[in-house]
mmCIF file of N, CA and C in Angstrom:
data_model
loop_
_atom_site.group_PDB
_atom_site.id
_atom_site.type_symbol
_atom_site.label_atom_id
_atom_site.label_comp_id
_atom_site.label_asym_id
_atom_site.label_seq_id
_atom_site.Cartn_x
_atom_site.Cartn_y
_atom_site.Cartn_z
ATOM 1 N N UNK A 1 -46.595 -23.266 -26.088
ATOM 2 C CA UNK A 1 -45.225 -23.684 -25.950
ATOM 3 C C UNK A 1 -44.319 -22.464 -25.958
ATOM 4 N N UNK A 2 -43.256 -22.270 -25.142
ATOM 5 C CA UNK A 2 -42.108 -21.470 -25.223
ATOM 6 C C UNK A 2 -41.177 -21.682 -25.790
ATOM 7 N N UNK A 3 -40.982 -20.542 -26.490
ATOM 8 C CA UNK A 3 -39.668 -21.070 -27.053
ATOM 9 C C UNK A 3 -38.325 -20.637 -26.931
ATOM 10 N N UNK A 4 -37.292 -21.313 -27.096
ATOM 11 C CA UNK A 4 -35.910 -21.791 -26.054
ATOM 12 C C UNK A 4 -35.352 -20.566 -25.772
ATOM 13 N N UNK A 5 -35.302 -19.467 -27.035
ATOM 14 C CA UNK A 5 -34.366 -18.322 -27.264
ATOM 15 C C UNK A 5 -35.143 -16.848 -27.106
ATOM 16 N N UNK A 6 -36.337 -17.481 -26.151
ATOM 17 C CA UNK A 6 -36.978 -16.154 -25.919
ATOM 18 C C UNK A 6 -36.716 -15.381 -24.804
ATOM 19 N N UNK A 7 -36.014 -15.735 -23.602
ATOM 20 C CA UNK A 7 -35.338 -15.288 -22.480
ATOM 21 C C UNK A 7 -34.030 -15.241 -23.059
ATOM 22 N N UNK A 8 -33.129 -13.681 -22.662
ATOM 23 C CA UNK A 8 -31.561 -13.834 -22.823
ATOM 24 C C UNK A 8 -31.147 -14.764 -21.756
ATOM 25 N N UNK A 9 -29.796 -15.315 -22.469
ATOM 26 C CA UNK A 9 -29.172 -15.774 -21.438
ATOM 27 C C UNK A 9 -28.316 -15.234 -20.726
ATOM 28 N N UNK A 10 -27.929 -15.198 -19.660
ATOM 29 C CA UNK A 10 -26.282 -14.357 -18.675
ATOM 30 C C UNK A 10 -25.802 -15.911 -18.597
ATOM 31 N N UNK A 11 -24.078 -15.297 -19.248
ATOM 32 C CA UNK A 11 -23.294 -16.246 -19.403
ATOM 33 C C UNK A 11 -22.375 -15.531 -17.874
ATOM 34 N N UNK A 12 -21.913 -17.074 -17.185
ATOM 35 C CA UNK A 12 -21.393 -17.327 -16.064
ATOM 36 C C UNK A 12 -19.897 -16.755 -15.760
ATOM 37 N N UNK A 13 -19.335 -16.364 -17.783
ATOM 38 C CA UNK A 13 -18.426 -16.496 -17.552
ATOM 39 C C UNK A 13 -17.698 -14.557 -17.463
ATOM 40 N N UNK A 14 -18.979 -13.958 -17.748
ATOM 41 C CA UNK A 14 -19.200 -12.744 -17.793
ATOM 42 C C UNK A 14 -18.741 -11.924 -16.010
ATOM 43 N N UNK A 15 -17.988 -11.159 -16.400
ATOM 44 C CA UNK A 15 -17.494 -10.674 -14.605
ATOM 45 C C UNK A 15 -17.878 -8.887 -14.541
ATOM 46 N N UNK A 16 -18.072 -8.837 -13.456
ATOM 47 C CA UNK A 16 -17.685 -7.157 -13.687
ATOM 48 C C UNK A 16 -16.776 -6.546 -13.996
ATOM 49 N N UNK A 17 -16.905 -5.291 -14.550
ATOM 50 C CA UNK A 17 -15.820 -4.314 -14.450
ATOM 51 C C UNK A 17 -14.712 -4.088 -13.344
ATOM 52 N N UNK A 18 -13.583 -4.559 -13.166
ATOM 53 C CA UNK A 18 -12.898 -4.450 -11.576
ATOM 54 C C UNK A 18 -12.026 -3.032 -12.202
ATOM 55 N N UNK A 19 -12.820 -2.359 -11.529
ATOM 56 C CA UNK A 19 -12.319 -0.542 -11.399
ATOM 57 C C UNK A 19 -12.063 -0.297 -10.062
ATOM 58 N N UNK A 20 -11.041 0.519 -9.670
ATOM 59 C CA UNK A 20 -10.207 0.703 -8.888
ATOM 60 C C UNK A 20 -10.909 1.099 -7.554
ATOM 61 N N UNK A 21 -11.888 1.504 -7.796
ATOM 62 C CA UNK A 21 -12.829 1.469 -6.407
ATOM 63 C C UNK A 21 -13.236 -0.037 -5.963
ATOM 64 N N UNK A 22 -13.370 -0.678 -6.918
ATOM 65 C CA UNK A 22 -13.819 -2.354 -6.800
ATOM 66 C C UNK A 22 -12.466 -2.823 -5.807
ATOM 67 N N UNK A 23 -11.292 -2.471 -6.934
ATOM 68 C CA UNK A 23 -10.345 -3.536 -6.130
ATOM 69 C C UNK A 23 -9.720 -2.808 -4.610
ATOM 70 N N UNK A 24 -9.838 -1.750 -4.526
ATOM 71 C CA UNK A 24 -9.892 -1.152 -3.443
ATOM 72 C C UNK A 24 -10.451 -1.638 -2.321
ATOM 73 N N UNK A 25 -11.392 -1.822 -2.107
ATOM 74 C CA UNK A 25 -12.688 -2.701 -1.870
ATOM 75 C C UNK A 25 -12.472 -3.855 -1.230
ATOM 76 N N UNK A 26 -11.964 -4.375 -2.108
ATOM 77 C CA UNK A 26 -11.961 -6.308 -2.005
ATOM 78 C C UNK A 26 -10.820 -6.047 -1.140
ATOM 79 N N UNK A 27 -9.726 -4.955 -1.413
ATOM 80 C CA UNK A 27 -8.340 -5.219 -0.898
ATOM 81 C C UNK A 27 -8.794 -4.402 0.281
ATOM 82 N N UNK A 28 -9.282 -3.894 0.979
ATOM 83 C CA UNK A 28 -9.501 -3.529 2.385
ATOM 84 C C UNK A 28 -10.735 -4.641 3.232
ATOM 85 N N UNK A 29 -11.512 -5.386 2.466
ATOM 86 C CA UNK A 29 -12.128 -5.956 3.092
ATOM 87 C C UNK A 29 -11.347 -7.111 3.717
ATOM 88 N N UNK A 30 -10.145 -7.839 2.655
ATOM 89 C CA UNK A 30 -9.432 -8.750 2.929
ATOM 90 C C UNK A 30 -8.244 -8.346 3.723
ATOM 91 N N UNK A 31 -8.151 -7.403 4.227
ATOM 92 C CA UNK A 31 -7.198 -6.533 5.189
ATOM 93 C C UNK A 31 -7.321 -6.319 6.340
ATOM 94 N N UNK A 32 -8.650 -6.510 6.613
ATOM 95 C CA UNK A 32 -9.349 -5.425 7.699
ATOM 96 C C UNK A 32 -9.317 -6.453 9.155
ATOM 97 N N UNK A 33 -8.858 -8.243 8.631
ATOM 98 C CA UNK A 33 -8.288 -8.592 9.854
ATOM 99 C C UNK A 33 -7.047 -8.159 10.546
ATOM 100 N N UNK A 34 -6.438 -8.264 9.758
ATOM 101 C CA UNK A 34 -4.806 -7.941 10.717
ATOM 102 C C UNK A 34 -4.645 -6.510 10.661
ATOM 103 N N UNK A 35 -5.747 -5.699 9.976
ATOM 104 C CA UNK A 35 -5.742 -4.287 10.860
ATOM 105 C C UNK A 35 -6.296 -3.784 12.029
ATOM 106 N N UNK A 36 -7.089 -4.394 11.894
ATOM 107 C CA UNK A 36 -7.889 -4.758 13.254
ATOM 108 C C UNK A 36 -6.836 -5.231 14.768
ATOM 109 N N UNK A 37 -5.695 -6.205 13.744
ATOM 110 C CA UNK A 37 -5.021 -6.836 15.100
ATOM 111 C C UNK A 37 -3.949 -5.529 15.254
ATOM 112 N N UNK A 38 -3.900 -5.055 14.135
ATOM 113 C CA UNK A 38 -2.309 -3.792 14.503
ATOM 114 C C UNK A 38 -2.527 -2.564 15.575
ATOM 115 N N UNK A 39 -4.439 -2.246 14.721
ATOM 116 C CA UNK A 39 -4.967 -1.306 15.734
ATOM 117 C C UNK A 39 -5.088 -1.356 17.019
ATOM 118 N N UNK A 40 -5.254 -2.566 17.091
ATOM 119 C CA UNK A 40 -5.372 -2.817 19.079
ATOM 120 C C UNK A 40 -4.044 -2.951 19.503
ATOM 121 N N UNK A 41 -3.025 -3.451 18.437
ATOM 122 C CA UNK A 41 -1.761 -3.606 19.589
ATOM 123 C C UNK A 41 -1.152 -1.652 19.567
ATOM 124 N N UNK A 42 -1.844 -1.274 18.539
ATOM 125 C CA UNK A 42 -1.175 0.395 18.939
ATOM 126 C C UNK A 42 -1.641 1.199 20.137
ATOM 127 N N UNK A 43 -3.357 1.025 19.979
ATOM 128 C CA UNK A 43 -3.905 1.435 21.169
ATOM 129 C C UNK A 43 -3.519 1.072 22.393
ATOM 130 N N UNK A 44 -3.704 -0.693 22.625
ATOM 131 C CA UNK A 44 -3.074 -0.879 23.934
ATOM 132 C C UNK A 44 -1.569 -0.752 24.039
ATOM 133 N N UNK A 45 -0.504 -0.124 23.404
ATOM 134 C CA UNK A 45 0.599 -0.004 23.867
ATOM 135 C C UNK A 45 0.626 1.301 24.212
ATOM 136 N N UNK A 46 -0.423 2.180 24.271
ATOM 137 C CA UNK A 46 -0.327 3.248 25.319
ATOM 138 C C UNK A 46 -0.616 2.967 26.815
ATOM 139 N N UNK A 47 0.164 3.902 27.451
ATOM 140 C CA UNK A 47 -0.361 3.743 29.196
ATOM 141 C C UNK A 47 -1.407 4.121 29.352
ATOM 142 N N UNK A 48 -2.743 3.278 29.441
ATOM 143 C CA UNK A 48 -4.338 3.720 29.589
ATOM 144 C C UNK A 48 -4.119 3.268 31.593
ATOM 145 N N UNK A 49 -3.720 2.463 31.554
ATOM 146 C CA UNK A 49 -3.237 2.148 32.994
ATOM 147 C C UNK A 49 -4.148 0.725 33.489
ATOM 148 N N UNK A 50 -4.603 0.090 32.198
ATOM 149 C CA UNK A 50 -5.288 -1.044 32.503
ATOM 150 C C UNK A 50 -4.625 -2.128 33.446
ATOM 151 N N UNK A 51 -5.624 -3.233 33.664
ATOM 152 C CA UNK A 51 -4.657 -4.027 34.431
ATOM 153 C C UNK A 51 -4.680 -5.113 33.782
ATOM 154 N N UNK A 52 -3.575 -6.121 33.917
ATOM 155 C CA UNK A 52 -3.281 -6.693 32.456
ATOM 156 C C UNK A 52 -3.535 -6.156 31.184
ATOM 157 N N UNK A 53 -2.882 -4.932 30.797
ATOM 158 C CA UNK A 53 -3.063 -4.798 29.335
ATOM 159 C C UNK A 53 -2.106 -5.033 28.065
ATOM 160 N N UNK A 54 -1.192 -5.551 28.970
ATOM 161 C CA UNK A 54 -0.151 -6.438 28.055
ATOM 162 C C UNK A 54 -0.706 -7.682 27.842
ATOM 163 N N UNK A 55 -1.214 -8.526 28.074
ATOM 164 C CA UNK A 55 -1.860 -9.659 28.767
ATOM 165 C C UNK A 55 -3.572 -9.358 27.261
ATOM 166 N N UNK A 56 -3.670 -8.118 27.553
ATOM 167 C CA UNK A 56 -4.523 -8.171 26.721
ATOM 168 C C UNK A 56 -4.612 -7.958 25.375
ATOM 169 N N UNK A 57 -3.500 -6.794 25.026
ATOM 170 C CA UNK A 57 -3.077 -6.703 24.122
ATOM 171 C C UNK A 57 -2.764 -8.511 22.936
ATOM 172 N N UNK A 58 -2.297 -9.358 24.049
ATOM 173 C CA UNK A 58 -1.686 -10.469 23.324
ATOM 174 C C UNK A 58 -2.558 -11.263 22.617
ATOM 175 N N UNK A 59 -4.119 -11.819 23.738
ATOM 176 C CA UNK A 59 -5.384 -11.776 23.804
ATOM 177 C C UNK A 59 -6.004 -11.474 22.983
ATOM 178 N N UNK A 60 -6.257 -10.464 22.693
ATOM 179 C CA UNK A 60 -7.288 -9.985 21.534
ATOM 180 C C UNK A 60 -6.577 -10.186 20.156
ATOM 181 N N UNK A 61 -5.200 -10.220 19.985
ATOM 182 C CA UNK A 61 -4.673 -10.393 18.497
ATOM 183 C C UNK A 61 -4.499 -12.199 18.341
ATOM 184 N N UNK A 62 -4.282 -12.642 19.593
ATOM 185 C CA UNK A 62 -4.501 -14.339 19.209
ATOM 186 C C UNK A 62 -5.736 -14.536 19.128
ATOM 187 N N UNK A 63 -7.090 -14.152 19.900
ATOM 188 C CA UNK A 63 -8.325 -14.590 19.845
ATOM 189 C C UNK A 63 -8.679 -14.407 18.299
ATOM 190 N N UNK A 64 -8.096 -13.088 17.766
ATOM 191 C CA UNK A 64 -8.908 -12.562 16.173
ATOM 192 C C UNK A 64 -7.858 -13.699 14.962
ATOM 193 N N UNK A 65 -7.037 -13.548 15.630
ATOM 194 C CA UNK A 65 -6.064 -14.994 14.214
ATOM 195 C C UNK A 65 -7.232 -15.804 14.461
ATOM 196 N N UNK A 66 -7.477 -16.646 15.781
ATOM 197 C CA UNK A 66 -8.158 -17.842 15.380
ATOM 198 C C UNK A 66 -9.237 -17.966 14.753
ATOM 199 N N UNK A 67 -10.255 -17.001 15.185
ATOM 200 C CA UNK A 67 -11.321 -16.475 14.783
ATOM 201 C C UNK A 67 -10.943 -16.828 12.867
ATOM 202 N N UNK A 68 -10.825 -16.001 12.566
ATOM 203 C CA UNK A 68 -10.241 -15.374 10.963
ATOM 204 C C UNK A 68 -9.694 -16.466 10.578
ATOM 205 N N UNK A 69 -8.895 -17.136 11.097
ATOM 206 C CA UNK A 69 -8.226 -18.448 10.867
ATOM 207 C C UNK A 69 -9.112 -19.685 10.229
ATOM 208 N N UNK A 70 -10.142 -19.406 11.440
ATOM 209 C CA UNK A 70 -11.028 -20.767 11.035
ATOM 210 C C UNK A 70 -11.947 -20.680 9.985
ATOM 211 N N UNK A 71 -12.894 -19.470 10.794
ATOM 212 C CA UNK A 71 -13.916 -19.116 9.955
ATOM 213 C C UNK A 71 -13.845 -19.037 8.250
ATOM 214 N N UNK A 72 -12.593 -17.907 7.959
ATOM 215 C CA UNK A 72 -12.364 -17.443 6.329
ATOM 216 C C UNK A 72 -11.144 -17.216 6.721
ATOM 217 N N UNK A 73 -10.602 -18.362 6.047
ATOM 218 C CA UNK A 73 -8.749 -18.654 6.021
ATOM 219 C C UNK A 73 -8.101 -17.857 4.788
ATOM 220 N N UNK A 74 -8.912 -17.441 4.125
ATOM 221 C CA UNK A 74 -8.374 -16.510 3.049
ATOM 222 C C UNK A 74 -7.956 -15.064 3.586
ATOM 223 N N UNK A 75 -8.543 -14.969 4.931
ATOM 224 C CA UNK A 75 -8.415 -13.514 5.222
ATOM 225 C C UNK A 75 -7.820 -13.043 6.416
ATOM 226 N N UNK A 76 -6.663 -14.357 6.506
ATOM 227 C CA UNK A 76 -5.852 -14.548 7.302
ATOM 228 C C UNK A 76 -4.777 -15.603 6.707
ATOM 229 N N UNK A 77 -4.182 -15.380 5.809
ATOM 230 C CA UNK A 77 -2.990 -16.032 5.823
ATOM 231 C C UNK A 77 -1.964 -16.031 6.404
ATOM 232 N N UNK A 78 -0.763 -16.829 5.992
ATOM 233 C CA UNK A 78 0.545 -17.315 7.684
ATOM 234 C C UNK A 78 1.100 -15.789 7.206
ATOM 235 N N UNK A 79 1.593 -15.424 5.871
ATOM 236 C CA UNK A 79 2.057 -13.958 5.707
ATOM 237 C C UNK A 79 1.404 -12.786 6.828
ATOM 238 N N UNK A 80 0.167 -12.674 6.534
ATOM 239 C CA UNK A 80 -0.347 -11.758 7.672
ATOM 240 C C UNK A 80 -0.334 -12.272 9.009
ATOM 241 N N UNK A 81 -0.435 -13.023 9.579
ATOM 242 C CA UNK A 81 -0.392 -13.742 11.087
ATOM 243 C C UNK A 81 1.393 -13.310 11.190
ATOM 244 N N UNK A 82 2.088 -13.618 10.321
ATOM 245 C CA UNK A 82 3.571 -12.882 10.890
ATOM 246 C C UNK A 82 3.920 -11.733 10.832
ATOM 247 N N UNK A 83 3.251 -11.034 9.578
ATOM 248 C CA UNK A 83 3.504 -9.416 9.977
ATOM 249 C C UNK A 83 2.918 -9.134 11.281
ATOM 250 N N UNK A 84 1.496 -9.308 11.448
ATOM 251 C CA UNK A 84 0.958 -9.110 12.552
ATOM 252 C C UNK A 84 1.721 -9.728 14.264
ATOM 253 N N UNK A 85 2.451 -10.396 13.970
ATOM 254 C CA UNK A 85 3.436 -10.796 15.287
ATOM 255 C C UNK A 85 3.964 -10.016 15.193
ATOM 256 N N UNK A 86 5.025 -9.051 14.187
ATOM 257 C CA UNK A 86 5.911 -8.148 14.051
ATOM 258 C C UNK A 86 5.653 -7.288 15.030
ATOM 259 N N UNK A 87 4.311 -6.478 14.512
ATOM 260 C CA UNK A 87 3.915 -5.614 14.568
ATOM 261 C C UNK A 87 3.410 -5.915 16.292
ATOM 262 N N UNK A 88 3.043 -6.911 17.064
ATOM 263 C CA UNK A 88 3.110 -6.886 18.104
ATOM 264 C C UNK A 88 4.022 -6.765 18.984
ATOM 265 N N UNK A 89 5.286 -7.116 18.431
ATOM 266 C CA UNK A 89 6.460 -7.743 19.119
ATOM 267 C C UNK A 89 7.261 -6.089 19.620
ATOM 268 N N UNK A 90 6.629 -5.098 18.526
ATOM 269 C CA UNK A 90 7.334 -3.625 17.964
ATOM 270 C C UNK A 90 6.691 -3.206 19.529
ATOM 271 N N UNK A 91 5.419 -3.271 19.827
ATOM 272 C CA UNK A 91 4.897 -2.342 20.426
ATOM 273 C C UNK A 91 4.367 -3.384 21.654
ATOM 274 N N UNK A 92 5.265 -4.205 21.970
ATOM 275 C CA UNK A 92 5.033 -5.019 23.336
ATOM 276 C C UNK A 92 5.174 -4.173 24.593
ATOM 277 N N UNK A 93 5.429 -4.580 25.786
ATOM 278 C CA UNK A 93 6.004 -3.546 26.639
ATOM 279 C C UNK A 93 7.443 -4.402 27.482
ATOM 280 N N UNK A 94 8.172 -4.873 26.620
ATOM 281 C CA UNK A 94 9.439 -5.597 27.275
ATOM 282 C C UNK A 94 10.571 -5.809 25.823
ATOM 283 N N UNK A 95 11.381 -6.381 26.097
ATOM 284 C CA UNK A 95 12.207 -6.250 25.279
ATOM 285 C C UNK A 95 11.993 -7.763 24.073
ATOM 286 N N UNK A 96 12.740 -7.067 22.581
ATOM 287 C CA UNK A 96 11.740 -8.018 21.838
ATOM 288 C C UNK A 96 12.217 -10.027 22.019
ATOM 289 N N UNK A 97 11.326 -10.391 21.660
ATOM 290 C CA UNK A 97 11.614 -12.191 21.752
ATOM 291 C C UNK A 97 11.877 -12.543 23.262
ATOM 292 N N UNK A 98 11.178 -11.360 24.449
ATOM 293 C CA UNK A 98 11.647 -11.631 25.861
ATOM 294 C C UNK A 98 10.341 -12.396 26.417
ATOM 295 N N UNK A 99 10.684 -12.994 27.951
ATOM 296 C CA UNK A 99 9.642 -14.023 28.389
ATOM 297 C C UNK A 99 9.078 -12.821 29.058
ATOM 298 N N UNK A 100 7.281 -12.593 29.397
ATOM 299 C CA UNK A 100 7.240 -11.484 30.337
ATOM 300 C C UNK A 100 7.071 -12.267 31.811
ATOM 301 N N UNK A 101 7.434 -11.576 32.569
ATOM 302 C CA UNK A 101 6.962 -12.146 34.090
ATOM 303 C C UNK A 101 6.586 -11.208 34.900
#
C-alpha cells in the first residue's frame, strides 16, 4: 500500500516569479499583432512602386485584425484595432478620412 503523503504535492495556486524579463515577454508577445499591422503600413507607405500597394497596404492590416480577432481575441482588442487604424490613416497615400479612387 502507498501512502497518501509520500509524493509532494504542487499546489495550483503557486505562480512563477513574474520578473521583468517575464513580463516583457508576455507584453511583446501580446503586441506583436498590431505591430505587425504598423510595420507593414510603414513599409508599404514607401514608393516600392508596387501595383496596388495602397490597396495592399489596407489588405494585409484588415486580413491580420480578422485573423487575431477570431483566433485569440485577447491579442487584438477594439483599443489596438483603433490605434492600428490611426496609424494607417497617418501613413495612407491620400488625405486623412478621404474616399480613394
Amino acid at each position: 500500500m502507498v501512502a497518501e503523503n509520500s509524493t509532494p504535492h504542487l499546489h495550483s495556486a503557486v505562480e512563477p516569479k513574474q520578473t521583468l524579463r517575464r513580463r516583457l515577454d508576455m507584453f511583446v508577445r501580446a503586441a506583436m499583432p498590431s505591430l505587425f499591422i504598423i510595420l507593414v503600413a510603414v513599409l508599404l507607405s514607401a514608393p516600392f512602386g508596387i501595383p496596388g500597394q495602397a490597396e495592399l497596404q489596407f489588405g494585409i492590416a484588415m486580413c491580420t485584425v480578422w485573423f487575431w480577432a477570431f483566433s485569440r481575441p485577447r491579442s487584438m482588442p477594439a483599443l489596438a484595432v483603433f490605434v492600428c487604424g490611426l496609424v494607417l490613416e497617418q501613413f495612407r497615400f491620400g488625405p486623412p478620412g478621404g474616399i480613394r479612387r
